[in-house]
Structures are given as structure tokens and as C-alpha cells.
PDB file of C-alpha atoms in Angstrom:
ATOM      1  CA  MET A   1     -60.905 121.030-109.898  1.00 38.00           C
ATOM      2  CA  ALA A   2     -64.100 121.152-107.824  1.00 38.00           C
ATOM      3  CA  PRO A   3     -64.026 123.096-104.535  1.00 41.00           C
ATOM      4  CA  THR A   4     -63.418 120.926-101.493  1.00 39.00           C
ATOM      5  CA  THR A   5     -65.891 123.038 -99.476  1.00 43.00           C
ATOM      6  CA  ASP A   6     -69.466 121.783 -99.323  1.00 52.00           C
ATOM      7  CA  ALA A   7     -71.007 124.429-101.612  1.00 51.00           C
ATOM      8  CA  GLU A   8     -74.521 123.750-100.347  1.00 60.00           C
ATOM      9  CA  SER A   9     -73.538 124.985 -96.901  1.00 77.00           C
ATOM     10  CA  VAL A  10     -71.831 128.168 -98.140  1.00 86.00           C
ATOM     11  CA  ASP A  11     -73.625 131.461 -97.614  1.00 92.00           C
ATOM     12  CA  TYR A  12     -72.813 133.297-100.830  1.00 94.00           C
ATOM     13  CA  TYR A  13     -73.975 136.621 -99.390  1.00 94.00           C
ATOM     14  CA  GLU A  14     -71.539 136.248 -96.485  1.00 93.00           C
ATOM     15  CA  LEU A  15     -68.815 135.168 -98.901  1.00 92.00           C
ATOM     16  CA  LEU A  16     -69.305 138.448-100.779  1.00 94.00           C
ATOM     17  CA  ALA A  17     -69.956 140.432 -97.558  1.00 93.00           C
ATOM     18  CA  ILE A  18     -73.276 141.803 -98.809  1.00 94.00           C
ATOM     19  CA  PRO A  19     -76.843 141.659 -97.496  1.00 94.00           C
ATOM     20  CA  ALA A  20     -79.377 139.293 -99.063  1.00 92.00           C
ATOM     21  CA  THR A  21     -81.242 142.369-100.350  1.00 93.00           C
ATOM     22  CA  ALA A  22     -78.312 143.509-102.504  1.00 93.00           C
ATOM     23  CA  SER A  23     -79.084 144.447-106.108  1.00 94.00           C
ATOM     24  CA  GLU A  24     -77.439 142.711-109.051  1.00 94.00           C
ATOM     25  CA  SER A  25     -75.056 145.628-109.567  1.00 94.00           C
ATOM     26  CA  GLU A  26     -74.047 145.507-105.895  1.00 95.00           C
ATOM     27  CA  ILE A  27     -73.505 141.739-106.188  1.00 95.00           C
ATOM     28  CA  ARG A  28     -71.257 142.153-109.211  1.00 95.00           C
ATOM     29  CA  ARG A  29     -69.312 144.993-107.560  1.00 94.00           C
ATOM     30  CA  ALA A  30     -68.747 142.906-104.413  1.00 93.00           C
ATOM     31  CA  TYR A  31     -67.646 139.967-106.561  1.00 94.00           C
ATOM     32  CA  ARG A  32     -65.031 142.063-108.365  1.00 93.00           C
ATOM     33  CA  LYS A  33     -63.566 143.333-105.069  1.00 93.00           C
ATOM     34  CA  THR A  34     -63.593 139.957-103.308  1.00 93.00           C
ATOM     35  CA  SER A  35     -62.132 138.055-106.254  1.00 91.00           C
ATOM     36  CA  LEU A  36     -58.929 140.106-105.852  1.00 90.00           C
ATOM     37  CA  LEU A  37     -58.249 138.188-102.657  1.00 91.00           C
ATOM     38  CA  TYR A  38     -58.165 134.791-104.378  1.00 91.00           C
ATOM     39  CA  HIS A  39     -57.580 135.379-108.113  1.00 90.00           C
ATOM     40  CA  PRO A  40     -54.707 133.164-109.369  1.00 88.00           C
ATOM     41  CA  ASP A  41     -53.198 136.182-111.138  1.00 87.00           C
ATOM     42  CA  LYS A  42     -53.167 138.223-107.914  1.00 84.00           C
ATOM     43  CA  VAL A  43     -52.228 135.776-105.161  1.00 88.00           C
ATOM     44  CA  LYS A  44     -50.406 132.480-104.830  1.00 88.00           C
ATOM     45  CA  PRO A  45     -52.679 129.775-106.314  1.00 87.00           C
ATOM     46  CA  THR A  46     -52.832 127.527-103.263  1.00 92.00           C
ATOM     47  CA  PRO A  47     -55.556 124.844-103.085  1.00 91.00           C
ATOM     48  CA  GLU A  48     -57.407 126.959-100.527  1.00 91.00           C
ATOM     49  CA  ASN A  49     -57.283 130.097-102.691  1.00 88.00           C
ATOM     50  CA  LEU A  50     -58.379 128.154-105.778  1.00 91.00           C
ATOM     51  CA  ASP A  51     -61.295 126.621-103.867  1.00 92.00           C
ATOM     52  CA  LYS A  52     -62.393 130.067-102.674  1.00 91.00           C
ATOM     53  CA  PHE A  53     -62.073 131.515-106.163  1.00 92.00           C
ATOM     54  CA  GLN A  54     -64.229 128.720-107.637  1.00 93.00           C
ATOM     55  CA  LEU A  55     -66.802 129.303-104.898  1.00 94.00           C
ATOM     56  CA  LEU A  56     -66.902 132.956-105.945  1.00 94.00           C
ATOM     57  CA  GLN A  57     -67.580 131.855-109.550  1.00 94.00           C
ATOM     58  CA  THR A  58     -70.436 129.688-108.323  1.00 94.00           C
ATOM     59  CA  ALA A  59     -71.763 132.550-106.197  1.00 94.00           C
ATOM     60  CA  ILE A  60     -71.815 135.092-109.036  1.00 95.00           C
ATOM     61  CA  ASN A  61     -73.404 132.571-111.435  1.00 95.00           C
ATOM     62  CA  ILE A  62     -76.214 131.744-109.008  1.00 95.00           C
ATOM     63  CA  LEU A  63     -76.886 135.204-107.586  1.00 95.00           C
ATOM     64  CA  THR A  64     -77.117 136.846-111.006  1.00 95.00           C
ATOM     65  CA  ASP A  65     -79.502 134.207-112.407  1.00 95.00           C
ATOM     66  CA  ALA A  66     -83.047 135.050-111.273  1.00 94.00           C
ATOM     67  CA  ALA A  67     -84.323 131.460-111.216  1.00 94.00           C
ATOM     68  CA  GLU A  68     -81.215 130.025-109.552  1.00 94.00           C
ATOM     69  CA  LYS A  69     -81.111 132.897-107.049  1.00 94.00           C
ATOM     70  CA  SER A  70     -84.753 132.290-106.077  1.00 94.00           C
ATOM     71  CA  LYS A  71     -84.095 128.593-105.419  1.00 94.00           C
ATOM     72  CA  TYR A  72     -80.907 129.384-103.503  1.00 93.00           C
ATOM     73  CA  ASP A  73     -82.639 132.038-101.368  1.00 93.00           C
ATOM     74  CA  GLN A  74     -85.379 129.570-100.408  1.00 93.00           C
ATOM     75  CA  THR A  75     -82.822 126.907 -99.437  1.00 92.00           C
ATOM     76  CA  ARG A  76     -80.736 129.469 -97.534  1.00 92.00           C
ATOM     77  CA  GLU A  77     -83.769 130.776 -95.645  1.00 91.00           C
ATOM     78  CA  ALA A  78     -84.755 127.239 -94.613  1.00 92.00           C
ATOM     79  CA  ARG A  79     -81.187 126.539 -93.452  1.00 90.00           C
ATOM     80  CA  GLN A  80     -81.047 129.769 -91.437  1.00 88.00           C
ATOM     81  CA  ARG A  81     -84.414 128.955 -89.871  1.00 90.00           C
ATOM     82  CA  ARG A  82     -83.119 125.554 -88.761  1.00 90.00           C
ATOM     83  CA  LEU A  83     -79.941 127.137 -87.386  1.00 87.00           C
ATOM     84  CA  ALA A  84     -81.984 129.771 -85.527  1.00 89.00           C
ATOM     85  CA  GLU A  85     -84.245 127.131 -84.001  1.00 89.00           C
ATOM     86  CA  THR A  86     -81.226 125.077 -82.918  1.00 89.00           C
ATOM     87  CA  ALA A  87     -79.533 128.175 -81.476  1.00 87.00           C
ATOM     88  CA  ALA A  88     -82.695 129.134 -79.609  1.00 86.00           C
ATOM     89  CA  LEU A  89     -83.029 125.657 -78.082  1.00 86.00           C
ATOM     90  CA  GLU A  90     -79.357 125.575 -77.114  1.00 86.00           C
ATOM     91  CA  SER A  91     -79.655 129.061 -75.599  1.00 84.00           C
ATOM     92  CA  ARG A  92     -82.565 127.950 -73.417  1.00 84.00           C
ATOM     93  CA  ARG A  93     -80.732 124.758 -72.369  1.00 83.00           C
ATOM     94  CA  ARG A  94     -77.581 126.727 -71.517  1.00 83.00           C
ATOM     95  CA  LYS A  95     -79.520 129.379 -69.582  1.00 82.00           C
ATOM     96  CA  MET A  96     -81.359 126.774 -67.554  1.00 80.00           C
ATOM     97  CA  LYS A  97     -78.162 124.877 -66.772  1.00 80.00           C
ATOM     98  CA  GLU A  98     -76.412 128.093 -65.694  1.00 79.00           C
ATOM     99  CA  ASP A  99     -79.338 129.001 -63.455  1.00 75.00           C
ATOM    100  CA  LEU A 100     -79.342 125.544 -61.888  1.00 77.00           C
ATOM    101  CA  GLU A 101     -75.589 125.530 -61.317  1.00 74.00           C
ATOM    102  CA  LYS A 102     -75.841 128.947 -59.685  1.00 73.00           C
ATOM    103  CA  ARG A 103     -78.378 127.414 -57.325  1.00 71.00           C
ATOM    104  CA  GLU A 104     -75.787 124.739 -56.594  1.00 66.00           C
ATOM    105  CA  GLY A 105     -73.326 127.489 -55.708  1.00 60.00           C
ATOM    106  CA  THR A 106     -70.958 126.899 -58.636  1.00 47.00           C
ATOM    107  CA  VAL A 107     -69.352 129.439 -60.907  1.00 40.00           C
ATOM    108  CA  THR A 108     -67.915 128.454 -64.241  1.00 41.00           C
ATOM    109  CA  GLY A 109     -65.796 130.414 -66.685  1.00 43.00           C
ATOM    110  CA  MET A 110     -63.249 130.035 -69.426  1.00 41.00           C
ATOM    111  CA  PRO A 111     -60.263 132.346 -69.825  1.00 42.00           C
ATOM    112  CA  THR A 112     -59.648 133.702 -73.267  1.00 39.00           C
ATOM    113  CA  THR A 113     -56.392 134.891 -74.839  1.00 42.00           C
ATOM    114  CA  VAL A 114     -55.668 136.899 -77.978  1.00 38.00           C
ATOM    115  CA  ASN A 115     -52.346 136.558 -79.830  1.00 49.00           C
ATOM    116  CA  GLY A 116     -51.214 138.694 -82.766  1.00 53.00           C
ATOM    117  CA  THR A 117     -48.324 138.748 -85.218  1.00 54.00           C
ATOM    118  CA  LYS A 118     -46.649 141.588 -87.129  1.00 54.00           C
ATOM    119  CA  ARG A 119     -45.302 141.602 -90.648  1.00 53.00           C
ATOM    120  CA  THR A 120     -44.362 144.055 -93.419  1.00 58.00           C
ATOM    121  CA  TRP A 121     -46.813 144.467 -96.290  1.00 62.00           C
ATOM    122  CA  SER A 122     -46.270 145.522 -99.880  1.00 75.00           C
ATOM    123  CA  ASP A 123     -48.608 148.122-101.403  1.00 77.00           C
ATOM    124  CA  ARG A 124     -50.610 145.445-103.197  1.00 77.00           C
ATOM    125  CA  GLU A 125     -50.810 143.318-100.062  1.00 77.00           C
ATOM    126  CA  LEU A 126     -51.918 146.345 -98.068  1.00 83.00           C
ATOM    127  CA  GLU A 127     -54.745 146.966-100.528  1.00 82.00           C
ATOM    128  CA  ILE A 128     -55.812 143.318-100.390  1.00 83.00           C
ATOM    129  CA  LYS A 129     -55.580 143.436 -96.600  1.00 81.00           C
ATOM    130  CA  ARG A 130     -57.748 146.563 -96.523  1.00 86.00           C
ATOM    131  CA  ILE A 131     -60.403 144.901 -98.687  1.00 87.00           C
ATOM    132  CA  ALA A 132     -60.250 141.781 -96.531  1.00 85.00           C
ATOM    133  CA  GLU A 133     -60.712 143.897 -93.396  1.00 88.00           C
ATOM    134  CA  GLU A 134     -63.721 145.660 -94.934  1.00 88.00           C
ATOM    135  CA  ASN A 135     -65.232 142.306 -95.847  1.00 88.00           C
ATOM    136  CA  ARG A 136     -64.523 140.956 -92.355  1.00 88.00           C
ATOM    137  CA  LYS A 137     -66.344 143.881 -90.773  1.00 90.00           C
ATOM    138  CA  ARG A 138     -69.300 143.409 -93.118  1.00 87.00           C
ATOM    139  CA  ARG A 139     -69.424 139.690 -92.309  1.00 88.00           C
ATOM    140  CA  GLU A 140     -69.291 140.439 -88.609  1.00 89.00           C
ATOM    141  CA  ALA A 141     -72.168 142.890 -89.018  1.00 89.00           C
ATOM    142  CA  ILE A 142     -74.180 140.281 -90.906  1.00 89.00           C
ATOM    143  CA  VAL A 143     -73.439 137.612 -88.285  1.00 86.00           C
ATOM    144  CA  ALA A 144     -74.398 140.026 -85.491  1.00 86.00           C
ATOM    145  CA  GLN A 145     -77.624 140.861 -87.302  1.00 87.00           C
ATOM    146  CA  LYS A 146     -78.415 137.149 -87.705  1.00 84.00           C
ATOM    147  CA  ALA A 147     -77.714 136.532 -84.025  1.00 82.00           C
ATOM    148  CA  GLN A 148     -80.042 139.375 -83.086  1.00 83.00           C
ATOM    149  CA  GLU A 149     -82.740 138.050 -85.407  1.00 81.00           C
ATOM    150  CA  ALA A 150     -82.335 134.541 -83.968  1.00 76.00           C
ATOM    151  CA  GLN A 151     -82.611 135.928 -80.442  1.00 75.00           C
ATOM    152  CA  THR A 152     -85.716 137.892 -81.382  1.00 73.00           C
ATOM    153  CA  ARG A 153     -87.297 134.793 -82.930  1.00 70.00           C
ATOM    154  CA  ALA A 154     -86.346 132.709 -79.895  1.00 63.00           C
ATOM    155  CA  GLU A 155     -87.999 135.195 -77.561  1.00 64.00           C
ATOM    156  CA  ALA A 156     -91.087 135.370 -79.754  1.00 61.00           C
ATOM    157  CA  GLN A 157     -91.351 131.586 -79.976  1.00 52.00           C
ATOM    158  CA  ALA A 158     -90.837 130.983 -76.264  1.00 48.00           C
ATOM    159  CA  GLN A 159     -94.149 129.766 -74.910  1.00 44.00           C
ATOM    160  CA  GLU A 160     -93.166 129.630 -71.247  1.00 43.00           C
ATOM    161  CA  PRO A 161     -90.754 131.404 -68.905  1.00 43.00           C
ATOM    162  CA  PRO A 162     -87.733 129.533 -67.493  1.00 50.00           C
ATOM    163  CA  SER A 163     -89.435 129.378 -64.099  1.00 54.00           C
ATOM    164  CA  ASP A 164     -92.103 127.128 -65.604  1.00 71.00           C
ATOM    165  CA  SER A 165     -89.416 124.633 -66.638  1.00 81.00           C
ATOM    166  CA  ILE A 166     -88.037 124.748 -63.109  1.00 84.00           C
ATOM    167  CA  ASN A 167     -91.492 124.006 -61.720  1.00 83.00           C
ATOM    168  CA  ARG A 168     -91.624 120.845 -63.838  1.00 86.00           C
ATOM    169  CA  SER A 169     -88.132 119.746 -62.773  1.00 89.00           C
ATOM    170  CA  ILE A 170     -86.837 117.472 -60.046  1.00 86.00           C
ATOM    171  CA  LYS A 171     -83.299 117.158 -58.766  1.00 88.00           C
ATOM    172  CA  VAL A 172     -81.813 113.745 -58.012  1.00 85.00           C
ATOM    173  CA  ARG A 173     -78.511 112.909 -56.333  1.00 87.00           C
ATOM    174  CA  TRP A 174     -76.616 109.637 -56.086  1.00 83.00           C
ATOM    175  CA  ILE A 175     -73.352 108.457 -54.516  1.00 87.00           C
ATOM    176  CA  LYS A 176     -70.610 108.014 -57.137  1.00 83.00           C
ATOM    177  CA  GLU A 177     -67.521 106.911 -55.196  1.00 79.00           C
ATOM    178  CA  GLY A 178     -66.682 103.392 -54.067  1.00 73.00           C
ATOM    179  CA  GLU A 179     -69.553 101.038 -54.945  1.00 71.00           C
ATOM    180  CA  GLY A 180     -71.711 103.989 -55.985  1.00 73.00           C
ATOM    181  CA  LEU A 181     -73.842 104.332 -59.095  1.00 77.00           C
ATOM    182  CA  ASP A 182     -72.631 105.148 -62.604  1.00 76.00           C
ATOM    183  CA  ILE A 183     -75.514 107.180 -64.004  1.00 81.00           C
ATOM    184  CA  ASP A 184     -75.653 109.273 -67.172  1.00 79.00           C
ATOM    185  CA  GLN A 185     -78.375 111.063 -69.158  1.00 77.00           C
ATOM    186  CA  ASP A 186     -79.421 107.940 -71.076  1.00 77.00           C
ATOM    187  CA  ALA A 187     -79.669 105.870 -67.899  1.00 75.00           C
ATOM    188  CA  LEU A 188     -82.000 108.427 -66.334  1.00 76.00           C
ATOM    189  CA  GLU A 189     -84.209 108.782 -69.408  1.00 76.00           C
ATOM    190  CA  GLN A 190     -84.610 105.007 -69.777  1.00 74.00           C
ATOM    191  CA  ASN A 191     -86.194 104.761 -66.319  1.00 74.00           C
ATOM    192  CA  PHE A 192     -89.321 106.642 -67.430  1.00 76.00           C
ATOM    193  CA  PRO A 193     -91.971 106.152 -70.137  1.00 76.00           C
ATOM    194  CA  ALA A 194     -91.136 107.607 -73.549  1.00 67.00           C
ATOM    195  CA  GLY A 195     -92.488 111.123 -73.948  1.00 76.00           C
ATOM    196  CA  ASP A 196     -92.609 111.980 -70.235  1.00 83.00           C
ATOM    197  CA  ILE A 197     -89.216 113.721 -70.156  1.00 85.00           C
ATOM    198  CA  GLU A 198     -88.453 117.002 -71.905  1.00 86.00           C
ATOM    199  CA  ASN A 199     -84.796 117.307 -70.934  1.00 86.00           C
ATOM    200  CA  VAL A 200     -82.088 115.978 -68.605  1.00 85.00           C
ATOM    201  CA  LEU A 201     -79.249 118.175 -67.325  1.00 86.00           C
ATOM    202  CA  ILE A 202     -76.221 116.572 -65.651  1.00 87.00           C
ATOM    203  CA  LEU A 203     -74.689 119.059 -63.184  1.00 88.00           C
ATOM    204  CA  LYS A 204     -71.205 119.100 -61.703  1.00 84.00           C
ATOM    205  CA  ASP A 205     -70.224 116.426 -59.192  1.00 84.00           C
ATOM    206  CA  LYS A 206     -69.720 117.766 -55.673  1.00 85.00           C
ATOM    207  CA  LYS A 207     -68.692 116.407 -52.322  1.00 84.00           C
ATOM    208  CA  ARG A 208     -71.424 116.696 -49.689  1.00 84.00           C
ATOM    209  CA  ARG A 209     -72.183 115.446 -46.210  1.00 81.00           C
ATOM    210  CA  ILE A 210     -75.095 113.012 -45.991  1.00 79.00           C
ATOM    211  CA  ASP A 211     -76.809 111.245 -43.106  1.00 76.00           C
ATOM    212  CA  GLY A 212     -74.984 108.182 -41.828  1.00 72.00           C
ATOM    213  CA  ARG A 213     -71.567 109.211 -43.182  1.00 78.00           C
ATOM    214  CA  GLU A 214     -68.832 110.853 -41.125  1.00 79.00           C
ATOM    215  CA  LYS A 215     -67.019 112.283 -44.145  1.00 83.00           C
ATOM    216  CA  LYS A 216     -68.287 114.051 -47.223  1.00 86.00           C
ATOM    217  CA  VAL A 217     -68.950 111.808 -50.216  1.00 83.00           C
ATOM    218  CA  LEU A 218     -68.878 112.527 -53.955  1.00 86.00           C
ATOM    219  CA  LEU A 219     -72.402 112.924 -55.267  1.00 84.00           C
ATOM    220  CA  GLY A 220     -73.642 113.044 -58.840  1.00 85.00           C
ATOM    221  CA  THR A 221     -76.490 115.459 -59.517  1.00 89.00           C
ATOM    222  CA  ALA A 222     -79.009 115.665 -62.351  1.00 88.00           C
ATOM    223  CA  VAL A 223     -82.090 117.747 -63.062  1.00 89.00           C
ATOM    224  CA  ILE A 224     -84.919 115.985 -64.908  1.00 88.00           C
ATOM    225  CA  VAL A 225     -87.423 118.253 -66.685  1.00 89.00           C
ATOM    226  CA  PHE A 226     -90.803 116.569 -67.213  1.00 88.00           C
ATOM    227  CA  LYS A 227     -93.445 117.521 -69.768  1.00 85.00           C
ATOM    228  CA  SER A 228     -95.872 118.576 -67.036  1.00 86.00           C
ATOM    229  CA  VAL A 229     -96.009 119.369 -63.333  1.00 86.00           C
ATOM    230  CA  ALA A 230     -98.406 116.436 -62.860  1.00 86.00           C
ATOM    231  CA  LEU A 231     -95.827 113.969 -64.244  1.00 84.00           C
ATOM    232  CA  ALA A 232     -93.124 115.461 -62.012  1.00 83.00           C
ATOM    233  CA  LYS A 233     -95.346 115.132 -58.927  1.00 85.00           C
ATOM    234  CA  LYS A 234     -96.153 111.512 -59.775  1.00 84.00           C
ATOM    235  CA  VAL A 235     -92.463 110.669 -60.177  1.00 81.00           C
ATOM    236  CA  ILE A 236     -91.534 112.453 -56.931  1.00 81.00           C
ATOM    237  CA  CYS A 237     -93.983 110.191 -55.093  1.00 82.00           C
ATOM    238  CA  GLN A 238     -93.507 106.889 -56.917  1.00 75.00           C
ATOM    239  CA  GLY A 239     -89.998 106.797 -58.372  1.00 67.00           C
ATOM    240  CA  PRO A 240     -88.306 104.618 -59.622  1.00 64.00           C
ATOM    241  CA  TRP A 241     -85.641 105.675 -57.100  1.00 71.00           C
ATOM    242  CA  GLU A 242     -83.701 102.508 -56.284  1.00 71.00           C
ATOM    243  CA  ASP A 243     -80.310 103.373 -54.736  1.00 73.00           C
ATOM    244  CA  ILE A 244     -80.856 107.112 -55.356  1.00 82.00           C
ATOM    245  CA  GLU A 245     -79.547 109.133 -52.380  1.00 79.00           C
ATOM    246  CA  SER A 246     -82.022 112.040 -52.563  1.00 82.00           C
ATOM    247  CA  VAL A 247     -84.898 113.402 -54.662  1.00 86.00           C
ATOM    248  CA  GLU A 248     -86.260 116.934 -54.387  1.00 87.00           C
ATOM    249  CA  TRP A 249     -87.895 119.688 -56.405  1.00 87.00           C
ATOM    250  CA  ALA A 250     -85.392 121.688 -58.494  1.00 83.00           C
ATOM    251  CA  ALA A 251     -87.170 124.879 -57.437  1.00 81.00           C
ATOM    252  CA  ALA A 252     -86.716 123.861 -53.751  1.00 77.00           C
ATOM    253  CA  LYS A 253     -90.518 123.780 -53.209  1.00 79.00           C
ATOM    254  CA  GLU A 254     -93.461 121.913 -54.629  1.00 80.00           C
ATOM    255  CA  PRO A 255     -95.247 123.896 -57.381  1.00 77.00           C
ATOM    256  CA  ASP A 256     -98.922 124.786 -57.105  1.00 72.00           C
ATOM    257  CA  GLY A 257     -99.866 123.916 -60.703  1.00 62.00           C
ATOM    258  CA  THR A 258    -100.947 120.504 -62.002  1.00 56.00           C
TER     259      THR A 258
END
């Protein structure tokens, strides 16, 4: 039976809770310890346990074959590089959105809860649990190291500070309630020539008081980040801004650069 997990996406070093620099003897030792957790002779042979055990067989076969290990390491490094680049981009997007929402006077958060269960363990189960806990801690250390490396790469690759993005950004607001506009990210991007826009952030809807209205109205808000300050200045002056309630600089003042 072939494993149901996509083997190409599995990090065999994480599976064995070892660093990528581990020697062959360390790889084999980690395999022997980890296989206890899933070996059909040691634990109930559920589909999940059998899949994990077969993945371990694949891992030991690849990591102890010099040619196969070299190919796997190259593929793994490329995958980690893509993940790091994606994480870096998402980190910058999230940071910018948080900064902008703070300017809007909003605070967001998500409560977290932790639930645990208790049970009685046999001696063999306790040993397996101890090994699993050791492996978990090693995996956590590896994940933390990867996160730190990704953060370091993101900082090294950053070519401009967040304030520069703000300087190239404009904030638009539109009325949403009643006969108001239904605008999303795609609708905003389609109003401008391809390549002019770097990013669009949709912020939280808020009720505000505007000229000509006695009561507060629900306004949608978006921040459009252009590729250059010059493009942002041109758009501020020329639009298109049909039915848009207000347009202003995201940084609250016009930047000096062009």
C-alpha cells in the first residue's frame, strides 16, 4: 500500500527530527528510534501508522543513498526557499496592514485556548511517548530555526522600509450602505493600467460622519500601493474616482519623492 501523504512534500529530516547536516550513522539511529512509534509490531497498524512507517522506509532509503540524498537535498532547499520567500512577503503584507489599521484606530486579536486530556500509560507506551516528546521538541527547534532563517533572509532581501510603501500608497473610501458601491480588491485593481499597482489592502468597514449627512454612514476603506510615488501622485490628481467618497494619502501627507 502506497502512503496517502504526498511524499514529495515531506521533510524527511523533520520526520526523523534531525538536522540536514546529520551523518549517516545519526540518520540510521534516528530512524531506529522513530520507527518504534509506527512499527506494525509495536503499535496498532492503523492506516495512518502504516503510512508513516512507509514514509520512514522511503526516508531511510533516500537519505542513506548519496545520489538520491543529493537530489532530495536540492529539491528540499528549493522548496524551503520558496516557502521562505512566501513567508517574507506575507509578513510584510501583514505588517503593513496592521500598521494601517492602527492608523484607523482599530485593534484586532484572536483569543486562544489550550485543552488537555489525561490517561494512564503502560511502560511501553510511556517509552514511546517519551521518544515522541523528544522528537516533538527537536521538530519544534528545527521549525524555530527555519523561521529565524526565513526572517533573516526577509530582512536581508528587503529593499525598502515600510515607510516607503506608505509613501507610495493612497487611501480611498466609499459609501457601502443603501445604494452604495460594492467594491473589492479586483474591482480596484481593474481601474488602473496593469503593472501600476503593487498591492491592495482592504481595511475594516467603519461608520463615519461625512459632509451632507446627518448620521454616520458605513464606509468601505482600501489602501492602494503603487509601484512609484509618481504613479500615486498622478492617480491622486486624475482618478478614476467616480462615486468614490474620499481619496487621500495613506501617510496623511503628500510625499516629497517622485
